[in-house]
Tab-separated table of N, CA and C in Angstrom:
chain	number	residue	atom	x	y	z
A	1	ALA	N	6.916	0.080	-2.695
A	1	ALA	CA	8.023	0.563	-1.771
A	1	ALA	C	9.252	0.226	-2.467
A	2	GLY	N	10.176	1.370	-2.701
A	2	GLY	CA	11.377	1.185	-3.232
A	2	GLY	C	12.512	0.999	-2.506
A	3	THR	N	13.602	0.979	-3.150
A	3	THR	CA	14.857	0.687	-2.230
A	3	THR	C	15.577	1.886	-1.824
A	4	ILE	N	15.885	2.100	-0.541
A	4	ILE	CA	16.679	3.306	-0.303
A	4	ILE	C	18.141	3.300	-0.619
A	5	ARG	N	18.573	4.194	-1.392
A	5	ARG	CA	20.006	4.124	-1.749
A	5	ARG	C	20.579	5.409	-1.238
A	6	PRO	N	21.163	5.382	0.112
A	6	PRO	CA	21.897	6.588	0.589
A	6	PRO	C	23.129	7.000	-0.208
A	7	GLU	N	23.301	8.136	-0.307
A	7	GLU	CA	24.415	8.714	-0.859
A	7	GLU	C	25.447	9.403	0.172
A	8	LEU	N	26.746	8.910	0.223
A	8	LEU	CA	27.706	9.499	1.021
A	8	LEU	C	28.273	10.707	0.502
A	9	LYS	N	28.130	11.825	1.089
A	9	LYS	CA	28.695	13.161	0.848
A	9	LYS	C	30.062	13.178	1.087
A	10	PRO	N	30.960	14.163	0.564
A	10	PRO	CA	32.395	14.147	0.809
A	10	PRO	C	32.610	14.585	2.408
A	11	ASP	N	31.722	15.107	3.012
A	11	ASP	CA	31.678	15.821	4.386
A	11	ASP	C	31.268	14.656	5.415
A	12	GLY	N	31.015	13.610	4.932
A	12	GLY	CA	30.581	12.225	5.812
A	12	GLY	C	29.117	12.315	6.012
A	13	GLN	N	28.289	13.206	5.752
A	13	GLN	CA	26.896	13.243	5.802
A	13	GLN	C	26.281	12.292	4.676
A	14	VAL	N	25.030	11.853	4.880
A	14	VAL	CA	24.461	11.068	4.167
A	14	VAL	C	23.151	11.673	3.551
A	15	THR	N	22.898	11.508	2.167
A	15	THR	CA	21.682	11.930	1.640
A	15	THR	C	20.724	10.805	1.213
A	16	VAL	N	19.459	10.978	1.615
A	16	VAL	CA	18.583	9.902	1.043
A	16	VAL	C	17.471	10.600	0.339
A	17	ASP	N	16.974	9.975	-0.772
A	17	ASP	CA	15.728	10.169	-1.304
A	17	ASP	C	14.578	9.783	-0.772
A	18	MET	N	13.653	10.578	-0.175
A	18	MET	CA	12.698	10.215	0.742
A	18	MET	C	11.410	10.070	-0.156
A	19	GLY	N	11.473	10.231	-1.300
A	19	GLY	CA	10.124	10.056	-2.441
A	19	GLY	C	9.459	11.300	-2.280
A	20	GLU	N	8.106	11.116	-2.960
A	20	GLU	CA	7.301	12.327	-3.172
A	20	GLU	C	6.196	12.346	-2.007
A	21	PRO	N	5.993	13.520	-1.624
A	21	PRO	CA	5.021	13.557	-0.634
A	21	PRO	C	3.476	13.256	-0.997
A	22	GLY	N	2.755	12.856	-0.164
A	22	GLY	CA	1.318	12.651	-0.452
A	22	GLY	C	0.522	13.960	0.218
A	23	LEU	N	-0.229	14.649	-0.616
A	23	LEU	CA	-0.917	15.663	-0.088
A	23	LEU	C	-2.325	15.756	-0.107
A	24	LEU	N	-2.885	14.789	-0.855
A	24	LEU	CA	-4.587	14.647	-0.647
A	24	LEU	C	-4.907	14.022	0.764
A	25	ALA	N	-6.246	14.498	1.025
A	25	ALA	CA	-6.586	14.042	2.312
A	25	ALA	C	-6.716	12.615	2.531
A	26	LYS	N	-7.103	11.943	1.258
A	26	LYS	CA	-7.255	10.302	1.430
A	26	LYS	C	-5.953	9.754	1.517
A	27	GLU	N	-4.743	10.448	1.115
A	27	GLU	CA	-3.498	9.754	1.329
A	27	GLU	C	-2.796	9.792	2.670
A	28	ILE	N	-3.545	10.659	3.678
A	28	ILE	CA	-2.938	10.875	4.865
A	28	ILE	C	-3.379	9.635	5.870
A	29	PRO	N	-4.582	9.154	5.989
A	29	PRO	CA	-5.860	9.827	5.926
A	29	PRO	C	-6.438	10.841	6.939
A	30	THR	N	-7.164	11.892	6.469
A	30	THR	CA	-7.781	12.752	7.348
A	30	THR	C	-9.033	13.203	6.853
A	31	THR	N	-9.938	13.502	7.651
A	31	THR	CA	-11.186	14.142	7.360
A	31	THR	C	-11.264	15.804	7.543
A	32	LEU	N	-10.051	16.106	7.470
A	32	LEU	CA	-10.005	17.786	7.523
A	32	LEU	C	-10.307	18.257	6.037
A	33	ALA	N	-10.266	17.466	5.143
A	33	ALA	CA	-10.641	17.982	3.817
A	33	ALA	C	-11.319	17.015	2.976
A	34	ASP	N	-11.993	17.282	1.854
A	34	ASP	CA	-12.363	16.111	0.833
A	34	ASP	C	-11.245	15.295	0.645
A	35	ASP	N	-11.566	14.087	0.114
A	35	ASP	CA	-10.534	12.947	-0.204
A	35	ASP	C	-9.547	13.598	-1.195
A	36	ASP	N	-10.067	14.196	-2.234
A	36	ASP	CA	-9.271	14.633	-3.352
A	36	ASP	C	-8.770	16.107	-3.166
A	37	ASP	N	-8.814	16.781	-1.994
A	37	ASP	CA	-8.196	17.959	-1.644
A	37	ASP	C	-7.069	17.832	-0.728
A	38	LYS	N	-6.286	18.895	-0.679
A	38	LYS	CA	-5.228	19.100	0.239
A	38	LYS	C	-5.674	19.510	1.661
A	39	ALA	N	-5.230	18.942	2.651
A	39	ALA	CA	-5.382	19.598	4.031
A	39	ALA	C	-4.377	20.382	4.529
A	40	ILE	N	-4.292	21.504	4.043
A	40	ILE	CA	-3.305	22.631	4.229
A	40	ILE	C	-3.909	23.766	4.950
A	41	ASP	N	-3.278	24.112	6.118
A	41	ASP	CA	-3.699	25.320	6.873
A	41	ASP	C	-5.217	25.229	7.123
A	42	LYS	N	-5.606	24.060	7.910
A	42	LYS	CA	-6.854	23.691	8.236
A	42	LYS	C	-6.970	24.036	9.809
A	43	THR	N	-8.133	24.278	10.399
A	43	THR	CA	-8.359	24.488	11.875
A	43	THR	C	-8.705	23.154	12.373
A	44	LEU	N	-8.078	22.749	13.340
A	44	LEU	CA	-8.259	21.570	14.215
A	44	LEU	C	-8.400	21.926	15.712
A	45	ILE	N	-9.511	21.542	16.343
A	45	ILE	CA	-9.919	21.854	17.728
A	45	ILE	C	-9.226	20.701	18.386
A	46	VAL	N	-8.337	20.807	19.189
A	46	VAL	CA	-7.665	19.986	20.198
A	46	VAL	C	-7.653	20.392	21.608
A	47	ASP	N	-8.348	19.633	22.485
A	47	ASP	CA	-8.271	20.105	23.851
A	47	ASP	C	-8.976	21.592	24.038
A	48	GLY	N	-9.900	21.958	23.061
A	48	GLY	CA	-10.553	23.157	23.323
A	48	GLY	C	-9.904	24.225	22.720
A	49	LYS	N	-8.823	24.027	21.957
A	49	LYS	CA	-7.929	25.162	21.408
A	49	LYS	C	-7.947	24.863	19.745
A	50	ASP	N	-8.101	26.057	19.221
A	50	ASP	CA	-7.871	26.024	17.749
A	50	ASP	C	-6.442	25.971	17.375
A	51	TRP	N	-6.156	24.981	16.528
A	51	TRP	CA	-4.661	24.780	16.049
A	51	TRP	C	-4.716	24.867	14.446
A	52	GLN	N	-3.983	25.657	13.900
A	52	GLN	CA	-3.792	25.657	12.473
A	52	GLN	C	-2.692	24.459	11.984
A	53	VAL	N	-3.323	23.594	11.422
A	53	VAL	CA	-2.420	22.315	10.882
A	53	VAL	C	-2.534	22.075	9.456
A	54	SER	N	-1.526	21.358	9.053
A	54	SER	CA	-1.438	20.844	7.611
A	54	SER	C	-0.849	19.498	7.579
A	55	CYS	N	-1.478	18.679	6.770
A	55	CYS	CA	-1.352	17.061	6.803
A	55	CYS	C	-0.537	16.781	5.589
A	56	VAL	N	0.346	16.053	5.695
A	56	VAL	CA	1.294	15.394	4.490
A	56	VAL	C	1.683	13.931	4.907
A	57	SER	N	1.577	13.276	3.832
A	57	SER	CA	2.137	11.771	4.090
A	57	SER	C	3.435	11.622	3.349
A	58	MET	N	4.249	10.994	4.037
A	58	MET	CA	5.601	10.601	3.435
A	58	MET	C	5.664	9.050	3.473
A	59	GLY	N	4.492	8.466	3.118
A	59	GLY	CA	4.464	7.010	3.409
A	59	GLY	C	3.828	6.670	4.810
A	60	ASN	N	3.732	7.627	5.509
A	60	ASN	CA	3.191	7.670	6.918
A	60	ASN	C	2.514	8.931	7.063
A	61	PRO	N	1.488	8.990	7.950
A	61	PRO	CA	0.868	10.301	8.181
A	61	PRO	C	1.307	11.160	9.073
A	62	HIS	N	1.340	12.658	8.709
A	62	HIS	CA	1.905	13.571	9.654
A	62	HIS	C	0.915	14.941	9.619
A	63	CYS	N	0.785	15.320	10.761
A	63	CYS	CA	-0.005	16.579	11.157
A	63	CYS	C	1.115	17.674	11.570
A	64	ILE	N	1.090	18.810	10.941
A	64	ILE	CA	2.111	19.948	11.297
A	64	ILE	C	1.418	21.059	11.661
A	65	THR	N	2.020	21.441	12.812
A	65	THR	CA	1.296	22.795	13.413
A	65	THR	C	2.450	23.843	13.757
A	66	PHE	N	2.201	24.899	13.440
A	66	PHE	CA	3.338	26.016	13.715
A	66	PHE	C	2.932	26.783	15.081
A	67	VAL	N	4.087	26.779	15.765
A	67	VAL	CA	4.031	27.390	17.152
A	67	VAL	C	4.889	28.593	17.435
A	68	GLU	N	4.689	29.482	18.107
A	68	GLU	CA	5.493	30.685	18.395
A	68	GLU	C	6.827	30.277	19.217
A	69	ASP	N	6.739	29.329	19.947
A	69	ASP	CA	7.762	28.938	20.899
A	69	ASP	C	7.739	27.339	21.219
A	70	ILE	N	8.681	26.470	20.625
A	70	ILE	CA	8.663	25.199	20.593
A	70	ILE	C	8.824	24.578	21.996
A	71	GLU	N	9.611	25.382	22.925
A	71	GLU	CA	9.757	24.960	24.203
A	71	GLU	C	8.545	25.056	25.066
A	72	ALA	N	7.516	25.934	24.742
A	72	ALA	CA	6.324	26.064	25.415
A	72	ALA	C	5.400	24.894	25.091
A	73	VAL	N	5.609	24.082	24.151
A	73	VAL	CA	4.676	23.047	23.750
A	73	VAL	C	4.709	21.885	24.780
A	74	PRO	N	3.464	21.705	25.447
A	74	PRO	CA	3.315	20.605	26.374
A	74	PRO	C	3.365	19.320	25.735
A	75	LEU	N	4.490	18.736	25.043
A	75	LEU	CA	4.306	17.629	24.290
A	75	LEU	C	3.467	16.337	24.749
A	76	ALA	N	4.069	16.045	26.067
A	76	ALA	CA	3.425	14.920	26.699
A	76	ALA	C	2.026	14.806	26.839
A	77	GLU	N	1.392	16.085	26.874
A	77	GLU	CA	-0.018	16.128	27.328
A	77	GLU	C	-0.820	16.343	26.112
A	78	ILE	N	-0.174	17.077	24.955
A	78	ILE	CA	-1.065	17.394	23.902
A	78	ILE	C	-0.885	16.448	22.702
A	79	GLY	N	0.344	15.779	22.615
A	79	GLY	CA	0.756	14.881	21.688
A	79	GLY	C	-0.407	13.633	21.475
A	80	PRO	N	-0.849	13.078	22.503
A	80	PRO	CA	-1.647	11.933	22.458
A	80	PRO	C	-3.069	12.242	21.767
A	81	LYS	N	-3.430	13.707	22.386
A	81	LYS	CA	-4.627	14.235	21.734
A	81	LYS	C	-4.658	14.309	20.412
A	82	PHE	N	-3.604	14.800	19.753
A	82	PHE	CA	-3.366	15.062	18.298
A	82	PHE	C	-3.549	13.528	17.852
A	83	GLU	N	-2.600	12.600	18.214
A	83	GLU	CA	-2.476	11.248	17.643
A	83	GLU	C	-3.780	10.494	17.567
A	84	ASN	N	-4.784	10.831	18.537
A	84	ASN	CA	-5.956	9.996	18.569
A	84	ASN	C	-7.182	10.739	18.216
A	85	HIS	N	-7.046	11.782	17.711
A	85	HIS	CA	-8.074	12.928	17.113
A	85	HIS	C	-8.891	12.156	16.063
A	86	GLU	N	-10.274	12.369	16.291
A	86	GLU	CA	-11.176	11.655	15.181
A	86	GLU	C	-10.853	12.095	13.820
A	87	ALA	N	-10.293	13.040	13.525
A	87	ALA	CA	-9.932	13.646	12.227
A	87	ALA	C	-8.994	12.729	11.618
A	88	PHE	N	-8.353	11.779	12.381
A	88	PHE	CA	-7.351	10.989	11.863
A	88	PHE	C	-7.592	9.569	11.923
A	89	PRO	N	-8.438	9.029	11.047
A	89	PRO	CA	-8.871	7.540	11.295
A	89	PRO	C	-7.779	6.594	11.642
A	90	ALA	N	-6.532	6.768	11.020
A	90	ALA	CA	-5.376	5.815	11.152
A	90	ALA	C	-4.333	6.330	12.242
A	91	ARG	N	-4.749	7.333	13.052
A	91	ARG	CA	-3.956	7.910	13.884
A	91	ARG	C	-2.974	8.870	13.093
A	92	ILE	N	-2.179	9.617	14.061
A	92	ILE	CA	-1.263	10.571	13.178
A	92	ILE	C	0.098	10.868	13.974
A	93	ASN	N	1.155	11.006	13.255
A	93	ASN	CA	2.412	11.724	13.898
A	93	ASN	C	2.113	13.141	13.838
A	94	THR	N	2.520	13.806	14.905
A	94	THR	CA	2.401	15.306	14.953
A	94	THR	C	3.685	15.876	15.159
A	95	GLU	N	3.955	16.848	14.277
A	95	GLU	CA	5.078	17.823	14.328
A	95	GLU	C	4.818	19.174	14.851
A	96	PHE	N	5.388	19.723	15.839
A	96	PHE	CA	5.233	21.049	16.196
A	96	PHE	C	6.333	21.811	15.786
A	97	VAL	N	6.422	23.022	15.111
A	97	VAL	CA	7.467	23.598	14.442
A	97	VAL	C	7.559	25.009	14.697
A	98	GLU	N	8.625	25.597	15.148
A	98	GLU	CA	8.862	26.948	15.256
A	98	GLU	C	9.674	27.421	14.129
A	99	VAL	N	9.206	28.382	13.348
A	99	VAL	CA	9.943	28.843	12.263
A	99	VAL	C	10.813	29.956	12.897
A	100	VAL	N	12.379	29.683	12.766
A	100	VAL	CA	13.264	30.578	13.329
A	100	VAL	C	13.488	31.514	12.201
A	101	ARG	N	14.016	31.061	10.966
A	101	ARG	CA	14.269	31.789	9.786
A	101	ARG	C	13.584	30.923	8.612
A	102	PRO	N	13.456	31.536	7.511
A	102	PRO	CA	12.977	30.824	6.210
A	102	PRO	C	13.767	29.608	5.988
A	103	ASP	N	14.928	29.509	6.453
A	103	ASP	CA	15.653	28.448	6.214
A	103	ASP	C	16.184	27.599	7.387
A	104	TYR	N	15.381	27.902	8.607
A	104	TYR	CA	15.813	27.157	9.815
A	104	TYR	C	14.759	26.924	10.596
A	105	LEU	N	14.400	25.677	11.011
A	105	LEU	CA	13.179	25.293	11.728
A	105	LEU	C	13.532	24.554	12.991
A	106	LYS	N	12.827	24.797	14.034
A	106	LYS	CA	12.872	23.713	15.171
A	106	LYS	C	11.786	22.993	15.402
A	107	MET	N	11.955	21.603	15.573
A	107	MET	CA	10.778	20.629	15.508
A	107	MET	C	10.844	19.789	16.808
A	108	LYS	N	9.492	19.420	17.107
A	108	LYS	CA	9.469	18.512	18.217
A	108	LYS	C	8.339	17.634	17.738
A	109	VAL	N	8.452	16.365	17.821
A	109	VAL	CA	7.487	15.233	17.275
A	109	VAL	C	6.862	14.334	18.441
A	110	TRP	N	5.756	14.079	18.132
A	110	TRP	CA	5.001	13.020	18.946
A	110	TRP	C	4.674	11.897	17.759
A	111	GLU	N	5.179	10.882	17.953
A	111	GLU	CA	5.060	9.663	16.959
A	111	GLU	C	4.033	8.853	17.397
A	112	ARG	N	3.019	8.597	16.645
A	112	ARG	CA	1.945	7.744	16.885
A	112	ARG	C	2.433	6.176	17.334
A	113	GLY	N	1.837	5.863	18.502
A	113	GLY	CA	2.354	4.432	19.073
A	113	GLY	C	3.715	4.563	19.676
A	114	ALA	N	4.420	5.655	19.687
A	114	ALA	CA	5.799	5.721	20.341
A	114	ALA	C	5.903	6.884	21.392
A	115	GLY	N	5.331	8.115	21.223
A	115	GLY	CA	5.222	9.097	21.870
A	115	GLY	C	6.316	10.025	21.456
A	116	PRO	N	6.945	10.612	22.434
A	116	PRO	CA	7.989	12.014	22.034
A	116	PRO	C	9.286	11.034	21.622
A	117	THR	N	9.860	11.448	20.412
A	117	THR	CA	11.265	10.859	20.088
A	117	THR	C	12.282	11.979	19.632
A	118	LEU	N	13.409	11.479	19.605
A	118	LEU	CA	14.529	12.411	19.492
A	118	LEU	C	14.610	12.895	17.920
A	119	ALA	N	14.141	12.036	17.188
A	119	ALA	CA	14.251	12.413	15.749
A	119	ALA	C	13.081	11.773	14.894
A	120	CYS	N	12.791	12.148	13.798
A	120	CYS	CA	11.796	11.704	12.832
A	120	CYS	C	12.076	12.127	11.437
A	121	GLY	N	12.794	11.243	10.611
A	121	GLY	CA	13.174	11.698	9.395
A	121	GLY	C	11.866	12.008	8.641
A	122	THR	N	10.856	11.133	8.408
A	122	THR	CA	9.667	11.430	7.580
A	122	THR	C	9.037	12.560	8.031
A	123	GLY	N	9.161	12.808	9.359
A	123	GLY	CA	8.395	14.009	10.016
A	123	GLY	C	9.187	15.232	9.571
A	124	ALA	N	10.487	15.414	9.602
A	124	ALA	CA	11.265	16.566	9.043
A	124	ALA	C	11.014	16.695	7.655
A	125	CYS	N	10.702	15.542	6.913
A	125	CYS	CA	10.407	15.998	5.468
A	125	CYS	C	9.144	16.501	5.398
A	126	ALA	N	8.104	15.826	6.019
A	126	ALA	CA	6.704	16.271	5.890
A	126	ALA	C	6.457	17.737	6.434
A	127	LEU	N	7.225	18.160	7.479
A	127	LEU	CA	7.170	19.469	7.785
A	127	LEU	C	7.814	20.586	7.028
A	128	ALA	N	8.738	20.097	6.170
A	128	ALA	CA	9.458	21.061	5.233
A	128	ALA	C	8.511	21.225	4.106
A	129	VAL	N	7.890	20.278	3.816
A	129	VAL	CA	6.795	20.390	2.547
A	129	VAL	C	5.770	21.391	3.046
A	130	ALA	N	5.170	21.108	4.303
A	130	ALA	CA	4.148	22.000	4.846
A	130	ALA	C	4.511	23.343	5.116
A	131	THR	N	5.837	23.673	5.406
A	131	THR	CA	6.261	25.056	5.601
A	131	THR	C	6.178	25.762	4.356
A	132	VAL	N	6.695	25.040	3.214
A	132	VAL	CA	6.662	25.606	1.711
A	132	VAL	C	5.296	25.906	1.477
A	133	LEU	N	4.437	24.868	1.647
A	133	LEU	CA	2.932	25.128	1.100
A	133	LEU	C	2.262	26.162	2.001
A	134	ASN	N	2.817	26.470	3.050
A	134	ASN	CA	2.149	27.679	3.830
A	134	ASN	C	2.834	28.921	3.791
A	135	GLY	N	3.841	28.937	2.776
A	135	GLY	CA	4.590	30.184	2.496
A	135	GLY	C	5.505	30.667	3.492
A	136	LYS	N	5.923	29.849	4.402
A	136	LYS	CA	6.797	30.185	5.621
A	136	LYS	C	8.246	29.923	5.199
A	137	CYS	N	8.645	29.101	4.490
A	137	CYS	CA	10.021	28.681	4.261
A	137	CYS	C	10.590	28.318	2.900
A	138	ASP	N	11.820	28.305	2.683
A	138	ASP	CA	12.418	27.991	1.441
A	138	ASP	C	12.132	26.449	1.241
A	139	ARG	N	12.678	26.078	0.117
A	139	ARG	CA	12.781	24.537	-0.232
A	139	ARG	C	13.730	23.692	0.233
A	140	LYS	N	14.617	24.617	0.765
A	140	LYS	CA	15.576	23.653	1.432
A	140	LYS	C	15.899	24.432	2.896
A	141	VAL	N	15.864	23.592	3.878
A	141	VAL	CA	15.887	24.150	5.203
A	141	VAL	C	16.750	23.182	6.070
A	142	THR	N	17.209	23.756	7.217
A	142	THR	CA	17.686	22.930	8.304
A	142	THR	C	16.648	22.908	9.340
A	143	VAL	N	16.583	21.573	9.924
A	143	VAL	CA	15.471	21.351	10.900
A	143	VAL	C	16.184	20.797	12.159
A	144	GLU	N	15.987	21.489	13.119
A	144	GLU	CA	16.607	21.311	14.361
A	144	GLU	C	15.619	20.287	15.116
A	145	LEU	N	16.253	19.106	15.644
A	145	LEU	CA	15.412	18.221	16.353
A	145	LEU	C	16.193	17.930	17.603
A	146	PRO	N	15.364	17.281	18.716
A	146	PRO	CA	16.198	16.992	19.919
A	146	PRO	C	17.493	16.365	19.652
A	147	GLY	N	17.345	15.184	18.792
A	147	GLY	CA	18.501	14.512	18.457
A	147	GLY	C	19.573	14.925	17.420
A	148	GLY	N	19.352	16.169	16.979
A	148	GLY	CA	20.417	16.822	15.922
A	148	GLY	C	19.665	17.322	14.795
A	149	ASN	N	20.484	17.842	13.898
A	149	ASN	CA	19.934	18.665	12.899
A	149	ASN	C	19.993	17.843	11.501
A	150	LEU	N	18.926	18.051	10.783
A	150	LEU	CA	18.711	17.369	9.458
A	150	LEU	C	18.521	18.452	8.244
A	151	GLU	N	18.961	18.389	7.199
A	151	GLU	CA	19.061	19.130	6.048
A	151	GLU	C	17.677	18.461	5.134
A	152	ILE	N	16.963	19.292	5.014
A	152	ILE	CA	15.734	18.820	3.921
A	152	ILE	C	15.463	19.667	2.755
A	153	GLU	N	15.352	19.120	1.726
A	153	GLU	CA	15.111	19.881	0.458
A	153	GLU	C	13.976	19.312	-0.278
A	154	TRP	N	12.850	19.940	-0.588
A	154	TRP	CA	11.770	19.565	-1.353
A	154	TRP	C	12.028	20.147	-2.811
A	155	ALA	N	12.586	19.219	-3.621
A	155	ALA	CA	13.247	19.711	-5.012
A	155	ALA	C	11.987	19.884	-5.714
A	156	GLU	N	12.260	20.720	-6.813
A	156	GLU	CA	11.212	21.280	-7.881
A	156	GLU	C	10.669	19.897	-8.488
A	157	SER	N	11.414	18.875	-8.592
A	157	SER	CA	11.051	17.409	-9.097
A	157	SER	C	10.006	16.906	-8.294
A	158	ASN	N	9.663	17.535	-7.062
A	158	ASN	CA	8.504	16.879	-6.123
A	158	ASN	C	9.259	15.792	-5.218
A	159	ARG	N	10.419	15.528	-5.471
A	159	ARG	CA	11.085	14.589	-4.430
A	159	ARG	C	11.626	15.454	-3.225
A	160	VAL	N	11.684	14.618	-2.103
A	160	VAL	CA	12.197	15.197	-0.846
A	160	VAL	C	13.489	14.306	-0.482
A	161	TYR	N	14.490	15.182	-0.343
A	161	TYR	CA	15.882	14.674	0.085
A	161	TYR	C	16.033	15.215	1.541
A	162	MET	N	16.702	14.166	2.127
A	162	MET	CA	17.022	14.326	3.530
A	162	MET	C	18.486	14.157	3.689
A	163	THR	N	19.293	14.919	4.371
A	163	THR	CA	20.624	14.782	4.619
A	163	THR	C	20.972	14.986	6.059
A	164	GLY	N	21.823	14.051	6.685
A	164	GLY	CA	22.095	14.180	8.005
A	164	GLY	C	23.202	13.164	8.172
A	165	PRO	N	23.603	13.118	9.509
A	165	PRO	CA	24.612	12.245	10.001
A	165	PRO	C	24.284	10.822	10.006
A	166	ALA	N	25.134	9.724	9.761
A	166	ALA	CA	24.785	8.393	9.980
A	166	ALA	C	25.718	7.882	11.101
A	167	THR	N	24.874	7.630	12.266
A	167	THR	CA	25.638	7.224	13.450
A	167	THR	C	25.204	5.929	13.868
A	168	LEU	N	26.041	4.985	14.335
A	168	LEU	CA	25.873	3.535	15.055
A	168	LEU	C	25.309	3.916	16.363
A	169	VAL	N	23.947	3.576	16.664
A	169	VAL	CA	23.439	3.832	17.820
A	169	VAL	C	23.215	2.512	18.751
A	170	PHE	N	23.427	1.368	17.876
A	170	PHE	CA	23.231	0.135	18.788
A	170	PHE	C	23.926	-0.897	17.946
A	171	SER	N	24.460	-1.983	18.660
A	171	SER	CA	24.982	-3.230	18.098
A	171	SER	C	24.898	-4.247	19.102
A	172	GLY	N	24.547	-5.440	18.487
A	172	GLY	CA	24.289	-6.551	19.584
A	172	GLY	C	24.384	-7.900	18.878
A	173	ASP	N	24.022	-8.947	19.676
A	173	ASP	CA	23.885	-10.230	19.339
A	173	ASP	C	22.511	-10.636	19.351
A	174	ALA	N	21.965	-11.500	18.428
A	174	ALA	CA	20.575	-12.055	18.531
A	174	ALA	C	20.869	-13.381	19.397
A	175	LEU	N	19.697	-13.437	20.065
A	175	LEU	CA	19.736	-14.612	21.021
A	175	LEU	C	18.707	-15.592	20.319
A	176	VAL	N	19.305	-16.876	20.391
A	176	VAL	CA	18.589	-17.963	19.554
A	176	VAL	C	18.392	-19.075	20.607
A	177	ASP	N	17.280	-19.591	20.602
A	177	ASP	CA	16.990	-20.714	21.356
A	177	ASP	C	17.547	-22.034	20.841
A	178	ALA	N	17.346	-23.326	21.414
A	178	ALA	CA	17.651	-24.397	20.858
A	178	ALA	C	17.157	-24.818	19.642
A	179	ALA	N	16.010	-24.265	19.315
A	179	ALA	CA	15.235	-24.573	18.120
A	179	ALA	C	15.530	-23.686	17.060
A	180	GLY	N	16.426	-22.764	17.430
A	180	GLY	CA	16.903	-21.691	16.164
A	180	GLY	C	15.943	-20.437	16.202
A	181	ARG	N	15.044	-20.528	17.166
A	181	ARG	CA	14.186	-19.158	17.042
A	181	ARG	C	14.619	-18.167	17.866
């Protein structure tokens, strides 16, 4: 695990080097491919329906599936079925993505252990990698999430860069008991 060194851009956006994606099935982990093969464009049966999925690790496991209409995805219903599918022994984060243009994606995410979330940086990075590997998008894309947009670039160096706003979402004081706990 390296140190995250955010870079502040002149426009106030922040860029972070998210590292290199893990593409082998054993790095996810998933049983959708042999350990030393990629799990890209595989068929996964969830709730009696065939889904074409690609799996990428960004230090945590992601399953990306392409949909025609992101608004039609029954996230609360289908998300847990992906998360707990037997093909993912460590469970999985699932990104549903609508390709609007080769440089613009819409994403909804089901995070393992958390459910639907407004944004997921590692998920946006994983789906950018998956869209390139599936021949659907450019190496630099805008990903629209419910919580806002992120710019993702999978550079030729194999590193993934994420750029977006840095916003304070919470501040508070720690409560400590008399024993200092």
